[in-house]
PDB file of C-alpha atoms in Angstrom:
ATOM      1  CA  UNK A 257     -14.404  20.442  -4.418  1.00 25.00           C
ATOM      2  CA  UNK A 258     -17.031  18.205  -5.998  1.00 32.00           C
ATOM      3  CA  UNK A 259     -20.775  18.770  -5.629  1.00 31.00           C
ATOM      4  CA  UNK A 260     -23.380  16.114  -6.425  1.00 29.00           C
ATOM      5  CA  UNK A 261     -25.886  17.281  -9.017  1.00 29.00           C
ATOM      6  CA  UNK A 262     -27.545  14.008 -10.046  1.00 35.00           C
ATOM      7  CA  UNK A 263     -27.356  10.238  -9.926  1.00 38.00           C
ATOM      8  CA  UNK A 264     -24.380   9.894 -12.279  1.00 50.00           C
ATOM      9  CA  UNK A 265     -23.097  13.424 -12.863  1.00 50.00           C
ATOM     10  CA  UNK A 266     -20.908  15.607 -10.674  1.00 51.00           C
ATOM     11  CA  UNK A 267     -20.249  19.306 -10.978  1.00 47.00           C
ATOM     12  CA  UNK A 268     -16.721  20.383 -10.108  1.00 51.00           C
ATOM     13  CA  UNK A 269     -15.732  23.715  -8.619  1.00 50.00           C
ATOM     14  CA  UNK A 270     -14.559  24.979 -12.018  1.00 53.00           C
ATOM     15  CA  UNK A 271     -18.040  24.450 -13.491  1.00 53.00           C
ATOM     16  CA  UNK A 272     -17.187  21.431 -15.615  1.00 67.00           C
ATOM     17  CA  UNK A 273     -19.324  18.279 -15.463  1.00 84.00           C
ATOM     18  CA  UNK A 274     -18.036  14.811 -14.717  1.00 88.00           C
ATOM     19  CA  UNK A 275     -20.219  11.906 -15.857  1.00 94.00           C
ATOM     20  CA  UNK A 276     -19.113   8.860 -13.882  1.00 93.00           C
ATOM     21  CA  UNK A 277     -21.375   6.431 -15.706  1.00 95.00           C
ATOM     22  CA  UNK A 278     -20.142   7.569 -19.115  1.00 96.00           C
ATOM     23  CA  UNK A 279     -16.557   7.112 -17.968  1.00 97.00           C
ATOM     24  CA  UNK A 280     -17.298   3.570 -16.851  1.00 97.00           C
ATOM     25  CA  UNK A 281     -19.110   2.693 -20.070  1.00 97.00           C
ATOM     26  CA  UNK A 282     -16.218   4.012 -22.137  1.00 97.00           C
ATOM     27  CA  UNK A 283     -13.745   2.011 -20.050  1.00 98.00           C
ATOM     28  CA  UNK A 284     -15.835  -1.147 -20.386  1.00 98.00           C
ATOM     29  CA  UNK A 285     -16.259  -0.691 -24.130  1.00 98.00           C
ATOM     30  CA  UNK A 286     -12.470  -0.751 -24.547  1.00 98.00           C
ATOM     31  CA  UNK A 287     -12.487  -4.409 -23.393  1.00 98.00           C
ATOM     32  CA  UNK A 288      -8.841  -4.078 -22.363  1.00 98.00           C
ATOM     33  CA  UNK A 289      -9.298  -3.422 -18.653  1.00 98.00           C
ATOM     34  CA  UNK A 290      -6.893  -1.661 -16.342  1.00 98.00           C
ATOM     35  CA  UNK A 291      -3.976  -3.197 -18.239  1.00 98.00           C
ATOM     36  CA  UNK A 292      -5.158  -1.296 -21.299  1.00 98.00           C
ATOM     37  CA  UNK A 293      -4.979   1.976 -19.367  1.00 98.00           C
ATOM     38  CA  UNK A 294      -1.434   1.208 -18.244  1.00 98.00           C
ATOM     39  CA  UNK A 295      -0.383   0.239 -21.772  1.00 97.00           C
ATOM     40  CA  UNK A 296      -1.769   3.553 -23.069  1.00 97.00           C
ATOM     41  CA  UNK A 297       0.786   5.369 -20.925  1.00 97.00           C
ATOM     42  CA  UNK A 298      -1.535   7.209 -18.521  1.00 97.00           C
ATOM     43  CA  UNK A 299       0.074   9.123 -15.657  1.00 97.00           C
ATOM     44  CA  UNK A 300      -3.206   9.993 -13.893  1.00 97.00           C
ATOM     45  CA  UNK A 301      -5.815   7.362 -13.083  1.00 97.00           C
ATOM     46  CA  UNK A 302      -9.463   7.941 -14.101  1.00 97.00           C
ATOM     47  CA  UNK A 303     -11.660   9.360 -11.369  1.00 96.00           C
ATOM     48  CA  UNK A 304     -13.813   6.235 -11.166  1.00 97.00           C
ATOM     49  CA  UNK A 305     -10.877   4.465  -9.467  1.00 97.00           C
ATOM     50  CA  UNK A 306     -10.390   7.099  -6.751  1.00 96.00           C
ATOM     51  CA  UNK A 307     -10.792   5.615  -3.271  1.00 90.00           C
ATOM     52  CA  UNK A 308      -9.671   8.731  -1.414  1.00 80.00           C
ATOM     53  CA  UNK A 309      -6.195   9.532  -0.166  1.00 67.00           C
ATOM     54  CA  UNK A 310      -4.648   6.310   1.156  1.00 69.00           C
ATOM     55  CA  UNK A 311      -1.864   5.925   3.696  1.00 64.00           C
ATOM     56  CA  UNK A 312       0.579   3.636   1.886  1.00 60.00           C
ATOM     57  CA  UNK A 313       2.760   3.454   4.998  1.00 58.00           C
ATOM     58  CA  UNK A 314       0.160   0.981   6.278  1.00 57.00           C
ATOM     59  CA  UNK A 315       1.385  -1.570   3.742  1.00 53.00           C
ATOM     60  CA  UNK A 316       5.019  -1.391   4.884  1.00 50.00           C
ATOM     61  CA  UNK A 317       4.385  -2.391   8.484  1.00 47.00           C
ATOM     62  CA  UNK A 318       4.400  -6.143   7.995  1.00 45.00           C
ATOM     63  CA  UNK A 319       7.850  -6.556   9.527  1.00 42.00           C
ATOM     64  CA  UNK A 320       6.808  -4.648  12.624  1.00 43.00           C
ATOM     65  CA  UNK A 321       3.375  -6.251  13.013  1.00 52.00           C
ATOM     66  CA  UNK A 322       3.395  -8.171  16.264  1.00 66.00           C
ATOM     67  CA  UNK A 323       0.525 -10.381  15.179  1.00 79.00           C
ATOM     68  CA  UNK A 324      -0.241 -12.196  11.944  1.00 88.00           C
ATOM     69  CA  UNK A 325      -2.847 -14.635  10.732  1.00 93.00           C
ATOM     70  CA  UNK A 326      -2.236 -18.233  11.920  1.00 96.00           C
ATOM     71  CA  UNK A 327      -0.208 -20.638   9.779  1.00 96.00           C
ATOM     72  CA  UNK A 328      -1.359 -24.261  10.026  1.00 97.00           C
ATOM     73  CA  UNK A 329       0.745 -27.204   8.835  1.00 97.00           C
ATOM     74  CA  UNK A 330      -1.369 -29.983   7.315  1.00 97.00           C
ATOM     75  CA  UNK A 331       1.502 -32.396   6.719  1.00 94.00           C
ATOM     76  CA  UNK A 332       0.848 -34.513   9.798  1.00 86.00           C
ATOM     77  CA  UNK A 333      -2.939 -34.234   9.822  1.00 92.00           C
ATOM     78  CA  UNK A 334      -3.513 -37.912   9.050  1.00 88.00           C
ATOM     79  CA  UNK A 335      -0.468 -39.373  10.808  1.00 88.00           C
ATOM     80  CA  UNK A 336      -2.127 -39.910  14.172  1.00 91.00           C
ATOM     81  CA  UNK A 337      -5.383 -39.136  15.974  1.00 94.00           C
ATOM     82  CA  UNK A 338      -3.625 -36.757  18.376  1.00 94.00           C
ATOM     83  CA  UNK A 339      -1.998 -34.745  15.562  1.00 95.00           C
ATOM     84  CA  UNK A 340      -5.322 -34.696  13.684  1.00 96.00           C
ATOM     85  CA  UNK A 341      -7.105 -33.355  16.768  1.00 96.00           C
ATOM     86  CA  UNK A 342      -4.425 -30.700  17.177  1.00 96.00           C
ATOM     87  CA  UNK A 343      -4.930 -29.441  13.618  1.00 97.00           C
ATOM     88  CA  UNK A 344      -8.712 -29.398  14.105  1.00 97.00           C
ATOM     89  CA  UNK A 345      -8.252 -27.310  17.265  1.00 97.00           C
ATOM     90  CA  UNK A 346      -5.917 -24.912  15.450  1.00 97.00           C
ATOM     91  CA  UNK A 347      -8.404 -24.440  12.623  1.00 96.00           C
ATOM     92  CA  UNK A 348     -11.300 -23.943  15.026  1.00 94.00           C
ATOM     93  CA  UNK A 349      -9.333 -21.336  16.971  1.00 95.00           C
ATOM     94  CA  UNK A 350      -8.232 -19.528  13.802  1.00 95.00           C
ATOM     95  CA  UNK A 351     -11.814 -19.389  12.527  1.00 92.00           C
ATOM     96  CA  UNK A 352     -13.217 -18.057  15.794  1.00 90.00           C
ATOM     97  CA  UNK A 353     -10.510 -15.449  16.339  1.00 91.00           C
ATOM     98  CA  UNK A 354      -9.613 -14.467  12.783  1.00 92.00           C
ATOM     99  CA  UNK A 355     -11.774 -15.990  10.068  1.00 91.00           C
ATOM    100  CA  UNK A 356      -8.510 -16.387   8.130  1.00 93.00           C
ATOM    101  CA  UNK A 357      -5.560 -18.768   8.265  1.00 96.00           C
ATOM    102  CA  UNK A 358      -2.749 -19.954   6.024  1.00 97.00           C
ATOM    103  CA  UNK A 359      -2.062 -23.624   5.292  1.00 98.00           C
ATOM    104  CA  UNK A 360       1.282 -25.215   4.462  1.00 97.00           C
ATOM    105  CA  UNK A 361       2.061 -28.736   3.204  1.00 97.00           C
ATOM    106  CA  UNK A 362      -1.467 -28.877   1.841  1.00 97.00           C
ATOM    107  CA  UNK A 363      -0.896 -31.256  -1.041  1.00 96.00           C
ATOM    108  CA  UNK A 364      -0.747 -28.688  -3.841  1.00 98.00           C
ATOM    109  CA  UNK A 365       2.832 -28.595  -5.072  1.00 97.00           C
ATOM    110  CA  UNK A 366       4.785 -25.342  -5.104  1.00 98.00           C
ATOM    111  CA  UNK A 367       5.459 -25.902  -8.801  1.00 98.00           C
ATOM    112  CA  UNK A 368       1.690 -25.962  -9.442  1.00 98.00           C
ATOM    113  CA  UNK A 369       1.168 -22.776  -7.412  1.00 98.00           C
ATOM    114  CA  UNK A 370       4.001 -20.931  -9.160  1.00 98.00           C
ATOM    115  CA  UNK A 371       2.825 -21.997 -12.613  1.00 98.00           C
ATOM    116  CA  UNK A 372      -0.757 -20.947 -11.819  1.00 98.00           C
ATOM    117  CA  UNK A 373       0.460 -17.441 -10.968  1.00 97.00           C
ATOM    118  CA  UNK A 374       2.560 -17.371 -14.141  1.00 98.00           C
ATOM    119  CA  UNK A 375      -0.298 -18.682 -16.277  1.00 98.00           C
ATOM    120  CA  UNK A 376      -2.708 -16.011 -15.062  1.00 98.00           C
ATOM    121  CA  UNK A 377      -0.050 -13.354 -15.605  1.00 98.00           C
ATOM    122  CA  UNK A 378       0.582 -14.633 -19.142  1.00 98.00           C
ATOM    123  CA  UNK A 379      -3.101 -14.236 -19.961  1.00 98.00           C
ATOM    124  CA  UNK A 380      -3.307 -10.664 -18.691  1.00 98.00           C
ATOM    125  CA  UNK A 381      -0.026  -9.595 -20.312  1.00 98.00           C
ATOM    126  CA  UNK A 382      -0.692 -11.039 -23.767  1.00 98.00           C
ATOM    127  CA  UNK A 383      -1.758  -8.921 -26.726  1.00 97.00           C
ATOM    128  CA  UNK A 384      -4.867  -6.855 -25.982  1.00 98.00           C
ATOM    129  CA  UNK A 385      -6.636  -8.034 -29.133  1.00 98.00           C
ATOM    130  CA  UNK A 386      -6.423 -11.633 -27.882  1.00 98.00           C
ATOM    131  CA  UNK A 387      -7.680 -10.679 -24.417  1.00 98.00           C
ATOM    132  CA  UNK A 388     -10.644  -8.861 -25.945  1.00 98.00           C
ATOM    133  CA  UNK A 389     -12.035 -12.090 -27.367  1.00 98.00           C
ATOM    134  CA  UNK A 390     -12.671 -13.330 -23.825  1.00 98.00           C
ATOM    135  CA  UNK A 391     -14.126 -10.060 -22.449  1.00 98.00           C
ATOM    136  CA  UNK A 392     -17.724 -10.417 -21.273  1.00 98.00           C
ATOM    137  CA  UNK A 393     -20.196  -9.365 -18.583  1.00 97.00           C
ATOM    138  CA  UNK A 394     -22.312 -12.479 -19.138  1.00 96.00           C
ATOM    139  CA  UNK A 395     -22.103 -14.299 -15.803  1.00 92.00           C
ATOM    140  CA  UNK A 396     -23.413 -17.466 -17.451  1.00 94.00           C
ATOM    141  CA  UNK A 397     -20.202 -17.881 -19.423  1.00 96.00           C
ATOM    142  CA  UNK A 398     -17.912 -20.553 -18.009  1.00 97.00           C
ATOM    143  CA  UNK A 399     -14.812 -18.556 -18.951  1.00 98.00           C
ATOM    144  CA  UNK A 400     -14.766 -14.782 -19.077  1.00 98.00           C
ATOM    145  CA  UNK A 401     -12.406 -11.843 -18.777  1.00 98.00           C
ATOM    146  CA  UNK A 402     -13.607  -8.584 -17.241  1.00 98.00           C
ATOM    147  CA  UNK A 403     -12.670  -5.675 -15.017  1.00 98.00           C
ATOM    148  CA  UNK A 404     -14.778  -5.084 -11.900  1.00 96.00           C
ATOM    149  CA  UNK A 405     -17.911  -7.209 -11.688  1.00 94.00           C
ATOM    150  CA  UNK A 406     -20.029  -4.318 -10.397  1.00 94.00           C
ATOM    151  CA  UNK A 407     -18.540  -1.656 -12.655  1.00 96.00           C
ATOM    152  CA  UNK A 408     -21.836  -0.611 -14.250  1.00 95.00           C
ATOM    153  CA  UNK A 409     -23.988  -1.482 -11.239  1.00 95.00           C
ATOM    154  CA  UNK A 410     -22.245  -0.024  -8.184  1.00 93.00           C
ATOM    155  CA  UNK A 411     -21.885   3.511  -9.489  1.00 93.00           C
ATOM    156  CA  UNK A 412     -21.490   4.967  -6.006  1.00 92.00           C
ATOM    157  CA  UNK A 413     -18.473   2.747  -5.267  1.00 93.00           C
ATOM    158  CA  UNK A 414     -14.928   3.299  -6.541  1.00 95.00           C
ATOM    159  CA  UNK A 415     -13.758   0.787  -9.127  1.00 97.00           C
ATOM    160  CA  UNK A 416     -10.914  -1.565  -8.195  1.00 97.00           C
ATOM    161  CA  UNK A 417      -7.558  -1.293  -9.933  1.00 97.00           C
ATOM    162  CA  UNK A 418      -7.625  -4.862 -11.252  1.00 97.00           C
ATOM    163  CA  UNK A 419      -8.623  -7.142 -14.110  1.00 98.00           C
ATOM    164  CA  UNK A 420      -9.946 -10.699 -13.779  1.00 98.00           C
ATOM    165  CA  UNK A 421     -10.074 -13.916 -15.759  1.00 98.00           C
ATOM    166  CA  UNK A 422     -12.708 -16.215 -14.244  1.00 98.00           C
ATOM    167  CA  UNK A 423     -13.476 -19.910 -14.675  1.00 97.00           C
ATOM    168  CA  UNK A 424     -16.352 -22.107 -13.558  1.00 96.00           C
ATOM    169  CA  UNK A 425     -14.370 -25.176 -12.436  1.00 94.00           C
ATOM    170  CA  UNK A 426     -17.191 -27.277 -10.950  1.00 92.00           C
ATOM    171  CA  UNK A 427     -19.814 -28.741 -11.329  1.00 93.00           C
ATOM    172  CA  UNK A 428     -19.948 -27.817 -15.038  1.00 93.00           C
ATOM    173  CA  UNK A 429     -16.380 -27.006 -16.103  1.00 94.00           C
ATOM    174  CA  UNK A 430     -15.611 -25.495 -19.504  1.00 96.00           C
ATOM    175  CA  UNK A 431     -14.335 -27.541 -22.390  1.00 96.00           C
ATOM    176  CA  UNK A 432     -10.525 -27.316 -22.626  1.00 96.00           C
ATOM    177  CA  UNK A 433     -10.702 -25.289 -25.844  1.00 96.00           C
ATOM    178  CA  UNK A 434     -12.757 -22.628 -24.037  1.00 97.00           C
ATOM    179  CA  UNK A 435      -9.851 -21.891 -21.679  1.00 98.00           C
ATOM    180  CA  UNK A 436      -7.176 -19.475 -22.949  1.00 98.00           C
ATOM    181  CA  UNK A 437      -4.171 -21.340 -24.339  1.00 98.00           C
ATOM    182  CA  UNK A 438      -1.814 -19.280 -22.155  1.00 98.00           C
ATOM    183  CA  UNK A 439      -3.116 -20.939 -18.992  1.00 98.00           C
ATOM    184  CA  UNK A 440      -5.181 -23.915 -20.197  1.00 98.00           C
ATOM    185  CA  UNK A 441      -3.140 -26.789 -18.773  1.00 98.00           C
ATOM    186  CA  UNK A 442      -2.348 -25.219 -15.414  1.00 98.00           C
ATOM    187  CA  UNK A 443      -5.945 -24.095 -14.796  1.00 98.00           C
ATOM    188  CA  UNK A 444      -7.121 -27.690 -15.259  1.00 96.00           C
ATOM    189  CA  UNK A 445      -4.430 -29.059 -12.938  1.00 97.00           C
ATOM    190  CA  UNK A 446      -4.824 -26.347 -10.289  1.00 97.00           C
ATOM    191  CA  UNK A 447      -8.618 -26.767 -10.285  1.00 97.00           C
ATOM    192  CA  UNK A 448      -8.323 -30.483  -9.563  1.00 96.00           C
ATOM    193  CA  UNK A 449      -5.748 -30.001  -6.793  1.00 97.00           C
ATOM    194  CA  UNK A 450      -7.448 -27.093  -5.051  1.00 97.00           C
ATOM    195  CA  UNK A 451     -10.849 -28.797  -5.103  1.00 95.00           C
ATOM    196  CA  UNK A 452      -9.356 -31.818  -3.313  1.00 96.00           C
ATOM    197  CA  UNK A 453      -7.800 -29.479  -0.754  1.00 97.00           C
ATOM    198  CA  UNK A 454     -11.132 -27.723  -0.328  1.00 96.00           C
ATOM    199  CA  UNK A 455     -12.825 -31.012   0.554  1.00 96.00           C
ATOM    200  CA  UNK A 456     -10.121 -31.722   3.149  1.00 97.00           C
ATOM    201  CA  UNK A 457     -10.501 -28.304   4.745  1.00 96.00           C
ATOM    202  CA  UNK A 458     -14.299 -28.610   4.826  1.00 95.00           C
ATOM    203  CA  UNK A 459     -13.923 -31.932   6.656  1.00 97.00           C
ATOM    204  CA  UNK A 460     -11.625 -30.298   9.211  1.00 97.00           C
ATOM    205  CA  UNK A 461     -14.018 -27.359   9.560  1.00 95.00           C
ATOM    206  CA  UNK A 462     -16.892 -29.778  10.171  1.00 94.00           C
ATOM    207  CA  UNK A 463     -14.927 -31.396  12.977  1.00 96.00           C
ATOM    208  CA  UNK A 464     -14.070 -27.959  14.399  1.00 94.00           C
ATOM    209  CA  UNK A 465     -17.836 -27.409  14.643  1.00 91.00           C
ATOM    210  CA  UNK A 466     -18.162 -30.665  16.577  1.00 93.00           C
ATOM    211  CA  UNK A 467     -19.861 -32.369  13.639  1.00 94.00           C
ATOM    212  CA  UNK A 468     -19.224 -35.427  11.498  1.00 96.00           C
ATOM    213  CA  UNK A 469     -16.344 -34.790   9.032  1.00 95.00           C
ATOM    214  CA  UNK A 470     -18.708 -35.213   6.086  1.00 95.00           C
ATOM    215  CA  UNK A 471     -21.296 -32.718   7.375  1.00 93.00           C
ATOM    216  CA  UNK A 472     -20.369 -29.698   5.215  1.00 92.00           C
ATOM    217  CA  UNK A 473     -19.653 -31.872   2.201  1.00 92.00           C
ATOM    218  CA  UNK A 474     -23.126 -33.406   2.474  1.00 92.00           C
ATOM    219  CA  UNK A 475     -24.485 -29.850   2.403  1.00 90.00           C
ATOM    220  CA  UNK A 476     -22.840 -29.589  -1.043  1.00 89.00           C
ATOM    221  CA  UNK A 477     -20.417 -26.934   0.191  1.00 87.00           C
ATOM    222  CA  UNK A 478     -17.723 -28.484  -2.010  1.00 88.00           C
ATOM    223  CA  UNK A 479     -19.776 -28.724  -5.187  1.00 90.00           C
ATOM    224  CA  UNK A 480     -19.382 -25.249  -6.638  1.00 91.00           C
ATOM    225  CA  UNK A 481     -15.844 -24.148  -7.504  1.00 94.00           C
ATOM    226  CA  UNK A 482     -15.239 -20.764  -9.100  1.00 95.00           C
ATOM    227  CA  UNK A 483     -11.698 -19.642  -9.877  1.00 97.00           C
ATOM    228  CA  UNK A 484     -10.822 -15.967 -10.320  1.00 97.00           C
ATOM    229  CA  UNK A 485      -7.396 -14.915 -11.537  1.00 97.00           C
ATOM    230  CA  UNK A 486      -6.950 -11.282 -10.477  1.00 97.00           C
ATOM    231  CA  UNK A 487      -4.270  -9.082 -12.013  1.00 97.00           C
ATOM    232  CA  UNK A 488      -3.111  -5.789 -10.448  1.00 96.00           C
ATOM    233  CA  UNK A 489      -1.012  -3.801 -12.957  1.00 96.00           C
ATOM    234  CA  UNK A 490       1.507  -1.236 -11.723  1.00 95.00           C
ATOM    235  CA  UNK A 491      -0.413   1.926 -10.886  1.00 96.00           C
ATOM    236  CA  UNK A 492       0.820   5.488 -11.567  1.00 96.00           C
ATOM    237  CA  UNK A 493      -1.060   6.781  -8.493  1.00 96.00           C
ATOM    238  CA  UNK A 494      -1.243   3.921  -5.963  1.00 94.00           C
ATOM    239  CA  UNK A 495      -2.046   6.361  -3.176  1.00 94.00           C
ATOM    240  CA  UNK A 496      -5.467   7.020  -4.727  1.00 95.00           C
ATOM    241  CA  UNK A 497      -6.863   3.550  -5.390  1.00 95.00           C
ATOM    242  CA  UNK A 498      -7.110  -0.051  -4.208  1.00 94.00           C
ATOM    243  CA  UNK A 499      -6.825  -3.377  -5.981  1.00 94.00           C
ATOM    244  CA  UNK A 500      -9.717  -4.616  -3.833  1.00 92.00           C
ATOM    245  CA  UNK A 501     -11.732  -2.277  -1.655  1.00 89.00           C
ATOM    246  CA  UNK A 502     -12.793  -3.452   1.799  1.00 88.00           C
ATOM    247  CA  UNK A 503     -15.145  -6.408   1.427  1.00 85.00           C
ATOM    248  CA  UNK A 504     -16.303  -9.789   2.667  1.00 86.00           C
ATOM    249  CA  UNK A 505     -16.660 -12.936   0.545  1.00 86.00           C
ATOM    250  CA  UNK A 506     -20.224 -14.110  -0.056  1.00 82.00           C
ATOM    251  CA  UNK A 507     -19.418 -17.814  -0.284  1.00 85.00           C
ATOM    252  CA  UNK A 508     -18.660 -20.796   1.929  1.00 87.00           C
ATOM    253  CA  UNK A 509     -14.904 -20.510   1.723  1.00 92.00           C
ATOM    254  CA  UNK A 510     -12.195 -18.852  -0.353  1.00 94.00           C
ATOM    255  CA  UNK A 511      -8.790 -20.436  -0.930  1.00 96.00           C
ATOM    256  CA  UNK A 512      -6.439 -17.652  -1.985  1.00 96.00           C
ATOM    257  CA  UNK A 513      -3.140 -18.050  -3.818  1.00 97.00           C
ATOM    258  CA  UNK A 514      -1.148 -14.893  -3.116  1.00 95.00           C
ATOM    259  CA  UNK A 515       1.826 -13.815  -5.204  1.00 92.00           C
ATOM    260  CA  UNK A 516       4.965 -12.389  -3.628  1.00 88.00           C
ATOM    261  CA  UNK A 517       4.066  -8.716  -4.193  1.00 87.00           C
ATOM    262  CA  UNK A 518       2.068  -8.377  -0.960  1.00 85.00           C
ATOM    263  CA  UNK A 519      -0.501  -5.671  -0.254  1.00 89.00           C
ATOM    264  CA  UNK A 520      -3.225  -7.903   1.219  1.00 92.00           C
ATOM    265  CA  UNK A 521      -4.690  -6.845   4.560  1.00 91.00           C
ATOM    266  CA  UNK A 522      -7.314  -8.409   6.823  1.00 92.00           C
ATOM    267  CA  UNK A 523      -9.309  -6.782   9.588  1.00 88.00           C
ATOM    268  CA  UNK A 524      -8.662  -8.160  13.071  1.00 89.00           C
ATOM    269  CA  UNK A 525      -9.971  -6.571  16.271  1.00 87.00           C
ATOM    270  CA  UNK A 526     -10.557  -3.267  14.436  1.00 87.00           C
ATOM    271  CA  UNK A 527      -6.986  -3.191  13.105  1.00 89.00           C
ATOM    272  CA  UNK A 528      -5.818  -3.832   9.558  1.00 89.00           C
ATOM    273  CA  UNK A 529      -3.137  -6.529   9.553  1.00 91.00           C
ATOM    274  CA  UNK A 530      -0.735  -7.148   6.667  1.00 92.00           C
ATOM    275  CA  UNK A 531      -0.688 -10.697   5.332  1.00 92.00           C
ATOM    276  CA  UNK A 532       2.919 -11.205   4.299  1.00 90.00           C
ATOM    277  CA  UNK A 533       3.333 -13.643   1.387  1.00 92.00           C
ATOM    278  CA  UNK A 534       4.603 -17.102   2.361  1.00 94.00           C
ATOM    279  CA  UNK A 535       5.898 -19.033  -0.621  1.00 96.00           C
ATOM    280  CA  UNK A 536       4.000 -22.299  -0.958  1.00 97.00           C
ATOM    281  CA  UNK A 537       1.187 -21.289   1.394  1.00 97.00           C
ATOM    282  CA  UNK A 538      -2.501 -20.858   0.602  1.00 98.00           C
ATOM    283  CA  UNK A 539      -4.796 -18.498   2.509  1.00 96.00           C
ATOM    284  CA  UNK A 540      -8.185 -19.767   3.681  1.00 96.00           C
ATOM    285  CA  UNK A 541     -10.912 -17.166   4.173  1.00 93.00           C
ATOM    286  CA  UNK A 542     -14.118 -18.226   5.923  1.00 91.00           C
ATOM    287  CA  UNK A 543     -16.937 -16.833   3.806  1.00 87.00           C
ATOM    288  CA  UNK A 544     -20.169 -15.254   4.923  1.00 84.00           C
ATOM    289  CA  UNK A 545     -22.182 -18.457   4.427  1.00 79.00           C
ATOM    290  CA  UNK A 546     -19.957 -20.599   6.630  1.00 75.00           C
ATOM    291  CA  UNK A 547     -19.952 -17.969   9.350  1.00 72.00           C
ATOM    292  CA  UNK A 548     -23.645 -18.722   9.750  1.00 58.00           C
ATOM    293  CA  UNK A 549     -22.515 -22.125  11.044  1.00 56.00           C
ATOM    294  CA  UNK A 550     -21.025 -20.344  14.091  1.00 52.00           C
ATOM    295  CA  UNK A 551     -17.406 -20.860  13.105  1.00 53.00           C
ATOM    296  CA  UNK A 552     -16.688 -17.284  14.032  1.00 50.00           C
ATOM    297  CA  UNK A 553     -18.126 -15.287  16.917  1.00 50.00           C
ATOM    298  CA  UNK A 554     -17.174 -11.833  15.686  1.00 50.00           C
ATOM    299  CA  UNK A 555     -18.151  -9.742  12.654  1.00 47.00           C
ATOM    300  CA  UNK A 556     -17.750 -10.896   9.058  1.00 57.00           C
ATOM    301  CA  UNK A 557     -14.169 -11.396   7.892  1.00 67.00           C
ATOM    302  CA  UNK A 558     -13.047  -8.352   5.912  1.00 72.00           C
ATOM    303  CA  UNK A 559     -10.089  -7.825   3.603  1.00 76.00           C
ATOM    304  CA  UNK A 560      -8.652  -5.339   1.115  1.00 76.00           C
ATOM    305  CA  UNK A 561      -5.781  -5.245  -1.386  1.00 83.00           C
ATOM    306  CA  UNK A 562      -3.387  -2.353  -1.998  1.00 76.00           C
ATOM    307  CA  UNK A 563      -1.676  -1.869  -5.368  1.00 75.00           C
ATOM    308  CA  UNK A 564       1.920  -0.980  -6.198  1.00 73.00           C
ATOM    309  CA  UNK A 565       3.578   1.592  -8.389  1.00 72.00           C
ATOM    310  CA  UNK A 566       5.823   0.530 -11.244  1.00 66.00           C
TER     311      UNK A 566
END
């Protein structure tokens, strides 16, 4: 049993005191993130990561799920007016009913997607002393490595079991030498490709709203591009924590590259639905700002990410 005794301290049933803020500060000062905890050989995760007892059987139901988020093929989108209109209708329907959809044949090569995943993994799995040089909580930095953006702010919320390398890709991208060498080339290439795809999807979304294709682009929805490379190390107690707690995205749109490990879920009609990885696909998540344009009639799109054991 745990009893609250103050803003940051808890008193346990055995009389000892747990200082959640101190634990978070100590973790942040290490500058090695969750990967550092794993490398230290821990068998029990720190209390700040506890999200309550989770039902991991929820993550193994993907094969039996009757429904899944829509998959939209963009290959024929510009071949004819009728095929273009069909894709626009599919996107409009997916946005209204789900707020999520996957796209295939989107113009970003599978080799680029695979190398982006590998590049981000190389960064997070390199020597800790090298990673430390990029660690920062300064949101003005164009390249920074950190664990949990709200770690020292959202003290009443469990921390996520993940580390992140983040890049400002547009409108003021970093100089090449600012990007870690382990992923420098692929981040530059992926940024260029995914920004072009983002413009295409915004044009299709504009049409789904019954507007001119350039409407959302003229609102500068495509100007800001922020890339986050999340890393979810194997967890010794995956039943106690999440890689991403339930949340919505406060942006116009998120384009998500999912690896083949799975664990992502989205909320649909009050039911959590597994999003099974599709090699070569990208997931589009309609953010809170675009939902104000009436693309979706229901509540904000919500998602969460489970983690795996070793």
